[in-house]
Amino acid sequence: MIRPDYVLGPNDQILIRAPLVEEINERPFRIDSEGFITLPIVGRLRAGGLTVQAFEAELVTRLREFVVSPQVSISLVQFRSEPVFVVGAFKSPGIYPLHGRRTLVEMLSSLGGLQPNASRRIKVTRRADYGPINLPNAVVDPEKKVSTVEISLESLTQNVNPEEDLVLQSYDIISVDRAERVYVSGNVTKVGAIELAERDSISVAQAVTEAGGFSPYATRDKVRVLRPILGTSRRAEIVIDLKRVFEGKDVDFPLLPNDVLYVPRSSAAAILGPTGIAILTTLPYVVFTALLQ
């Protein structure tokens, strides 16, 4: 579907829907080389340089001279040049005409960047009839007749691999998902989501650190990872002795996208409460000083 802020130009062909005006309703019209369009009843109008939304408003204004409360909607039948499709967590997703030779970096720079919660991996999907994507990690799907590749935004913008700055082809789809996350809950300083960004995983120890560390009453030897079970709404429970991890006795455990890390409250804290814990932590000192007396 065409974006309402798509800017019309010469050789764009539009379809006008105006149910109360038979002369133009459900009929295609082409914008001429000077950016004008000639319509029955209303005559010659400038369309080039206007957004679809602005031209709809202009046409409604002109039709009010002939019809009470005209209703107008416009769709594009044919682009002045073949388009590329930009979808997902971009600041300005939509359909963009492909003018001449344009690379992926050039297109991304014209989109105004990514949304704050966007992944840092860009996906490009190309129709088979425009040839395969010539990158080693590209995947060809013979059933859908497309090839797809994921490209790191960091390597793309830092020119680590110049071949990844693809020359775009007609009908390419450029997409970006929301950043994948893990979730930290329970007795940590900051409960919430941690975005993985470029990382495929993050360790339990790293996640606790990014969550600000344990709260005073956290149980460190029975930290639980709740992992989604594929194809169900259930989660598998994995118990981690993070105390042994921090002591260097066990290997740290990797968290995967959508894992939930839960740090339980110690049973002593639940029974004694904050006052009881404070007394318990000072008890060895009290006993020792009593023995000296």
GROMACS .gro file of C-alpha atoms in nm:
model
  293
    1MET     CA    1   0.000   0.000   0.000
    2ILE     CA    2   0.129   0.343  -0.097
    3ARG     CA    3   0.226   0.576   0.188
    4PRO     CA    4   0.018   0.896   0.218
    5ASP     CA    5   0.344   1.096   0.226
    6TYR     CA    6   0.469   0.946  -0.103
    7VAL     CA    7   0.562   1.241  -0.328
    8LEU     CA    8   0.402   1.220  -0.671
    9GLY     CA    9   0.606   1.291  -0.980
   10PRO     CA   10   0.601   1.287  -1.364
   11ASN     CA   11   0.495   0.952  -1.516
   12ASP     CA   12   0.335   0.824  -1.197
   13GLN     CA   13  -0.002   0.670  -1.285
   14ILE     CA   14  -0.275   0.708  -1.021
   15LEU     CA   15  -0.617   0.555  -0.971
   16ILE     CA   16  -0.877   0.798  -0.835
   17ARG     CA   17  -1.173   0.676  -0.634
   18ALA     CA   18  -1.447   0.941  -0.609
   19PRO     CA   19  -1.783   0.761  -0.580
   20LEU     CA   20  -1.988   1.077  -0.636
   21VAL     CA   21  -1.804   1.176  -0.954
   22GLU     CA   22  -1.852   0.914  -1.227
   23GLU     CA   23  -1.626   1.096  -1.471
   24ILE     CA   24  -1.313   1.023  -1.267
   25ASN     CA   25  -1.419   0.741  -1.033
   26GLU     CA   26  -1.216   0.420  -1.062
   27ARG     CA   27  -1.021   0.558  -1.357
   28PRO     CA   28  -0.642   0.573  -1.398
   29PHE     CA   29  -0.467   0.899  -1.491
   30ARG     CA   30  -0.101   0.965  -1.565
   31ILE     CA   31   0.093   1.267  -1.444
   32ASP     CA   32   0.256   1.437  -1.743
   33SER     CA   33   0.622   1.530  -1.786
   34GLU     CA   34   0.559   1.876  -1.637
   35GLY     CA   35   0.397   1.735  -1.323
   36PHE     CA   36   0.035   1.813  -1.419
   37ILE     CA   37  -0.267   1.588  -1.452
   38THR     CA   38  -0.575   1.665  -1.664
   39LEU     CA   39  -0.906   1.542  -1.526
   40PRO     CA   40  -1.264   1.565  -1.650
   41ILE     CA   41  -1.471   1.838  -1.480
   42VAL     CA   42  -1.187   1.993  -1.277
   43GLY     CA   43  -0.939   2.039  -1.561
   44ARG     CA   44  -0.558   2.061  -1.529
   45LEU     CA   45  -0.408   2.027  -1.180
   46ARG     CA   46  -0.054   2.020  -1.048
   47ALA     CA   47   0.022   1.684  -0.885
   48GLY     CA   48   0.399   1.658  -0.917
   49GLY     CA   49   0.575   1.755  -0.595
   50LEU     CA   50   0.265   1.694  -0.381
   51THR     CA   51   0.224   1.401  -0.147
   52VAL     CA   52  -0.062   1.161  -0.213
   53GLN     CA   53  -0.238   1.301   0.093
   54ALA     CA   54  -0.192   1.663  -0.021
   55PHE     CA   55  -0.318   1.588  -0.373
   56GLU     CA   56  -0.625   1.414  -0.230
   57ALA     CA   57  -0.700   1.726  -0.026
   58GLU     CA   58  -0.648   1.950  -0.332
   59LEU     CA   59  -0.880   1.735  -0.541
   60VAL     CA   60  -1.149   1.741  -0.269
   61THR     CA   61  -1.128   2.122  -0.263
   62ARG     CA   62  -1.171   2.145  -0.642
   63LEU     CA   63  -1.457   1.895  -0.649
   64ARG     CA   64  -1.653   2.091  -0.387
   65GLU     CA   65  -1.736   2.336  -0.666
   66PHE     CA   66  -1.937   2.060  -0.832
   67VAL     CA   67  -2.028   1.804  -0.561
   68VAL     CA   68  -2.146   1.830  -0.202
   69SER     CA   69  -1.905   1.658   0.041
   70PRO     CA   70  -1.688   1.476  -0.215
   71GLN     CA   71  -1.490   1.176  -0.100
   72VAL     CA   72  -1.157   1.103  -0.267
   73SER     CA   73  -0.890   0.838  -0.227
   74ILE     CA   74  -0.589   0.782  -0.450
   75SER     CA   75  -0.374   0.477  -0.510
   76LEU     CA   76  -0.078   0.426  -0.738
   77VAL     CA   77  -0.126   0.204  -1.042
   78GLN     CA   78   0.227   0.241  -1.175
   79PHE     CA   79   0.538   0.406  -1.036
   80ARG     CA   80   0.743   0.647  -1.243
   81SER     CA   81   1.027   0.409  -1.164
   82GLU     CA   82   1.015   0.065  -1.012
   83PRO     CA   83   1.004   0.067  -0.632
   84VAL     CA   84   1.184  -0.082  -0.334
   85PHE     CA   85   0.990  -0.166  -0.019
   86VAL     CA   86   1.111  -0.055   0.324
   87VAL     CA   87   0.936  -0.230   0.612
   88GLY     CA   88   0.974  -0.278   0.986
   89ALA     CA   89   1.134  -0.066   1.259
   90PHE     CA   90   1.255   0.222   1.039
   91LYS     CA   91   1.160   0.582   1.120
   92SER     CA   92   1.013   0.619   0.769
   93PRO     CA   93   0.899   0.283   0.630
   94GLY     CA   94   0.715   0.276   0.299
   95ILE     CA   95   0.750   0.237  -0.075
   96TYR     CA   96   1.029   0.431  -0.243
   97PRO     CA   97   1.095   0.476  -0.616
   98LEU     CA   98   1.434   0.350  -0.726
   99HIS     CA   99   1.604   0.625  -0.926
  100GLY     CA  100   1.904   0.493  -1.116
  101ARG     CA  101   2.186   0.319  -0.933
  102ARG     CA  102   2.134   0.329  -0.559
  103THR     CA  103   2.313   0.135  -0.288
  104LEU     CA  104   2.182   0.005   0.043
  105VAL     CA  105   2.376   0.265   0.244
  106GLU     CA  106   2.242   0.548   0.026
  107MET     CA  107   1.887   0.424   0.075
  108LEU     CA  108   1.926   0.383   0.451
  109SER     CA  109   2.068   0.733   0.488
  110SER     CA  110   1.759   0.877   0.317
  111LEU     CA  111   1.519   0.701   0.555
  112GLY     CA  112   1.610   0.899   0.866
  113GLY     CA  113   1.751   0.603   1.055
  114LEU     CA  114   1.605   0.328   1.271
  115GLN     CA  115   1.360   0.338   1.558
  116PRO     CA  116   1.525   0.317   1.903
  117ASN     CA  117   1.404  -0.040   1.956
  118ALA     CA  118   1.521  -0.167   1.617
  119SER     CA  119   1.755  -0.458   1.565
  120ARG     CA  120   2.099  -0.377   1.427
  121ARG     CA  121   2.065  -0.635   1.151
  122ILE     CA  122   1.919  -0.537   0.814
  123LYS     CA  123   1.751  -0.797   0.594
  124VAL     CA  124   1.737  -0.764   0.214
  125THR     CA  125   1.503  -0.987   0.012
  126ARG     CA  126   1.532  -1.001  -0.368
  127ARG     CA  127   1.317  -1.159  -0.638
  128ALA     CA  128   1.483  -1.446  -0.822
  129ASP     CA  129   1.418  -1.286  -1.162
  130TYR     CA  130   1.654  -1.002  -1.062
  131GLY     CA  131   1.932  -1.249  -0.986
  132PRO     CA  132   2.063  -1.387  -0.656
  133ILE     CA  133   2.223  -1.174  -0.387
  134ASN     CA  134   2.595  -1.231  -0.431
  135LEU     CA  135   2.703  -1.263  -0.070
  136PRO     CA  136   2.832  -1.582   0.095
  137ASN     CA  137   2.564  -1.583   0.367
  138ALA     CA  138   2.271  -1.523   0.128
  139VAL     CA  139   1.997  -1.788   0.138
  140VAL     CA  140   1.801  -1.888  -0.171
  141ASP     CA  141   1.439  -2.002  -0.132
  142PRO     CA  142   1.343  -2.182  -0.456
  143GLU     CA  143   0.977  -2.213  -0.352
  144LYS     CA  144   0.926  -1.842  -0.285
  145LYS     CA  145   1.169  -1.756  -0.567
  146VAL     CA  146   1.367  -1.510  -0.358
  147SER     CA  147   1.711  -1.477  -0.205
  148THR     CA  148   1.760  -1.322   0.139
  149VAL     CA  149   2.059  -1.195   0.333
  150GLU     CA  150   2.109  -1.043   0.677
  151ILE     CA  151   2.366  -0.764   0.708
  152SER     CA  152   2.509  -0.614   1.025
  153LEU     CA  153   2.438  -0.241   1.039
  154GLU     CA  154   2.768  -0.188   1.221
  155SER     CA  155   2.980  -0.356   0.953
  156LEU     CA  156   2.777  -0.181   0.683
  157THR     CA  157   2.821   0.171   0.821
  158GLN     CA  158   3.185   0.116   0.916
  159ASN     CA  159   3.260  -0.024   0.571
  160VAL     CA  160   3.402  -0.343   0.722
  161ASN     CA  161   3.274  -0.539   0.423
  162PRO     CA  162   3.215  -0.311   0.120
  163GLU     CA  163   3.044  -0.594  -0.071
  164GLU     CA  164   2.755  -0.573   0.176
  165ASP     CA  165   2.666  -0.227   0.043
  166LEU     CA  166   2.445  -0.389  -0.219
  167VAL     CA  167   2.334  -0.215  -0.534
  168LEU     CA  168   1.957  -0.228  -0.495
  169GLN     CA  169   1.734  -0.389  -0.755
  170SER     CA  170   1.370  -0.321  -0.835
  171TYR     CA  171   1.124  -0.468  -0.584
  172ASP     CA  172   1.393  -0.538  -0.323
  173ILE     CA  173   1.248  -0.554   0.028
  174ILE     CA  174   1.460  -0.391   0.300
  175SER     CA  175   1.341  -0.489   0.647
  176VAL     CA  176   1.447  -0.463   1.008
  177ASP     CA  177   1.285  -0.629   1.308
  178ARG     CA  178   1.266  -0.507   1.663
  179ALA     CA  179   1.576  -0.589   1.862
  180GLU     CA  180   1.562  -0.928   2.030
  181ARG     CA  181   1.556  -0.922   2.409
  182VAL     CA  182   1.601  -1.123   2.725
  183TYR     CA  183   1.407  -1.039   3.040
  184VAL     CA  184   1.539  -1.015   3.395
  185SER     CA  185   1.295  -1.045   3.684
  186GLY     CA  186   1.297  -1.103   4.059
  187ASN     CA  187   1.556  -0.988   4.310
  188VAL     CA  188   1.783  -0.767   4.102
  189THR     CA  189   1.836  -0.393   4.118
  190LYS     CA  190   1.670  -0.316   3.783
  191VAL     CA  191   1.396  -0.549   3.659
  192GLY     CA  192   1.331  -0.524   3.286
  193ALA     CA  193   1.432  -0.617   2.932
  194ILE     CA  194   1.787  -0.626   2.797
  195GLU     CA  195   1.827  -0.582   2.422
  196LEU     CA  196   2.072  -0.817   2.258
  197ALA     CA  197   2.149  -0.574   1.972
  198GLU     CA  198   2.431  -0.740   1.774
  199ARG     CA  199   2.471  -1.025   2.023
  200ASP     CA  200   2.333  -1.371   1.956
  201SER     CA  201   2.319  -1.436   2.330
  202ILE     CA  202   2.419  -1.294   2.667
  203SER     CA  203   2.538  -1.489   2.970
  204VAL     CA  204   2.346  -1.507   3.296
  205ALA     CA  205   2.627  -1.326   3.478
  206GLN     CA  206   2.629  -1.047   3.217
  207ALA     CA  207   2.251  -1.011   3.239
  208VAL     CA  208   2.261  -0.979   3.619
  209THR     CA  209   2.539  -0.722   3.587
  210GLU     CA  210   2.341  -0.518   3.330
  211ALA     CA  211   2.042  -0.539   3.565
  212GLY     CA  212   2.248  -0.363   3.834
  213GLY     CA  213   2.340  -0.673   4.034
  214PHE     CA  214   2.153  -0.871   4.300
  215SER     CA  215   1.924  -0.720   4.560
  216PRO     CA  216   2.027  -0.784   4.924
  217TYR     CA  217   1.788  -1.079   4.960
  218ALA     CA  218   1.860  -1.263   4.632
  219THR     CA  219   1.923  -1.636   4.617
  220ARG     CA  220   2.231  -1.682   4.401
  221ASP     CA  221   2.254  -2.061   4.389
  222LYS     CA  222   1.906  -2.124   4.246
  223VAL     CA  223   1.869  -1.868   3.969
  224ARG     CA  224   1.614  -1.988   3.713
  225VAL     CA  225   1.610  -1.950   3.335
  226LEU     CA  226   1.265  -1.987   3.177
  227ARG     CA  227   1.312  -2.076   2.811
  228PRO     CA  228   1.028  -2.087   2.552
  229ILE     CA  229   0.945  -2.435   2.422
  230LEU     CA  230   0.914  -2.415   2.044
  231GLY     CA  231   0.559  -2.454   1.916
  232THR     CA  232   0.398  -2.418   2.259
  233SER     CA  233   0.311  -2.145   2.508
  234ARG     CA  234   0.509  -2.321   2.783
  235ARG     CA  235   0.861  -2.261   2.911
  236ALA     CA  236   1.128  -2.501   3.027
  237GLU     CA  237   1.293  -2.424   3.362
  238ILE     CA  238   1.673  -2.440   3.392
  239VAL     CA  239   1.827  -2.390   3.737
  240ILE     CA  240   2.168  -2.217   3.749
  241ASP     CA  241   2.400  -2.202   4.051
  242LEU     CA  242   2.532  -1.854   3.983
  243LYS     CA  243   2.725  -1.856   4.309
  244ARG     CA  244   2.949  -2.131   4.167
  245VAL     CA  245   2.976  -1.938   3.838
  246PHE     CA  246   3.104  -1.629   4.019
  247GLU     CA  247   3.346  -1.848   4.213
  248GLY     CA  248   3.484  -1.985   3.885
  249LYS     CA  249   3.365  -2.339   3.962
  250ASP     CA  250   3.099  -2.360   3.688
  251VAL     CA  251   3.080  -2.233   3.332
  252ASP     CA  252   2.845  -1.937   3.276
  253PHE     CA  253   2.515  -2.010   3.099
  254PRO     CA  254   2.406  -1.834   2.775
  255LEU     CA  255   2.066  -1.667   2.757
  256LEU     CA  256   1.891  -1.678   2.419
  257PRO     CA  257   1.630  -1.436   2.275
  258ASN     CA  258   1.306  -1.426   2.479
  259ASP     CA  259   1.455  -1.613   2.776
  260VAL     CA  260   1.338  -1.495   3.119
  261LEU     CA  261   1.598  -1.488   3.395
  262TYR     CA  262   1.437  -1.504   3.739
  263VAL     CA  263   1.632  -1.443   4.059
  264PRO     CA  264   1.429  -1.573   4.358
  265ARG     CA  265   1.422  -1.430   4.708
  266SER     CA  266   1.610  -1.626   4.971
  267SER     CA  267   1.397  -1.826   5.216
  268ALA     CA  268   1.583  -1.668   5.509
  269ALA     CA  269   1.483  -1.323   5.389
  270ALA     CA  270   1.122  -1.434   5.351
  271ILE     CA  271   1.111  -1.569   5.709
  272LEU     CA  272   1.315  -1.306   5.894
  273GLY     CA  273   1.233  -0.996   5.695
  274PRO     CA  274   1.470  -0.698   5.665
  275THR     CA  275   1.511  -0.658   6.045
  276GLY     CA  276   1.586  -1.025   6.097
  277ILE     CA  277   1.846  -1.025   5.817
  278ALA     CA  278   2.017  -0.721   5.971
  279ILE     CA  279   2.038  -0.898   6.309
  280LEU     CA  280   2.157  -1.221   6.149
  281THR     CA  281   2.439  -1.049   5.961
  282THR     CA  282   2.569  -0.890   6.286
  283LEU     CA  283   2.531  -1.207   6.496
  284PRO     CA  284   2.888  -1.343   6.455
  285TYR     CA  285   3.027  -1.012   6.583
  286VAL     CA  286   2.792  -1.019   6.885
  287VAL     CA  287   2.887  -1.379   6.976
  288PHE     CA  288   3.258  -1.311   6.938
  289THR     CA  289   3.253  -1.004   7.162
  290ALA     CA  290   3.047  -1.194   7.422
  291LEU     CA  291   3.314  -1.466   7.440
  292LEU     CA  292   3.581  -1.209   7.509
  293GLN     CA  293   3.398  -1.073   7.810
   0.00000   0.00000   0.00000
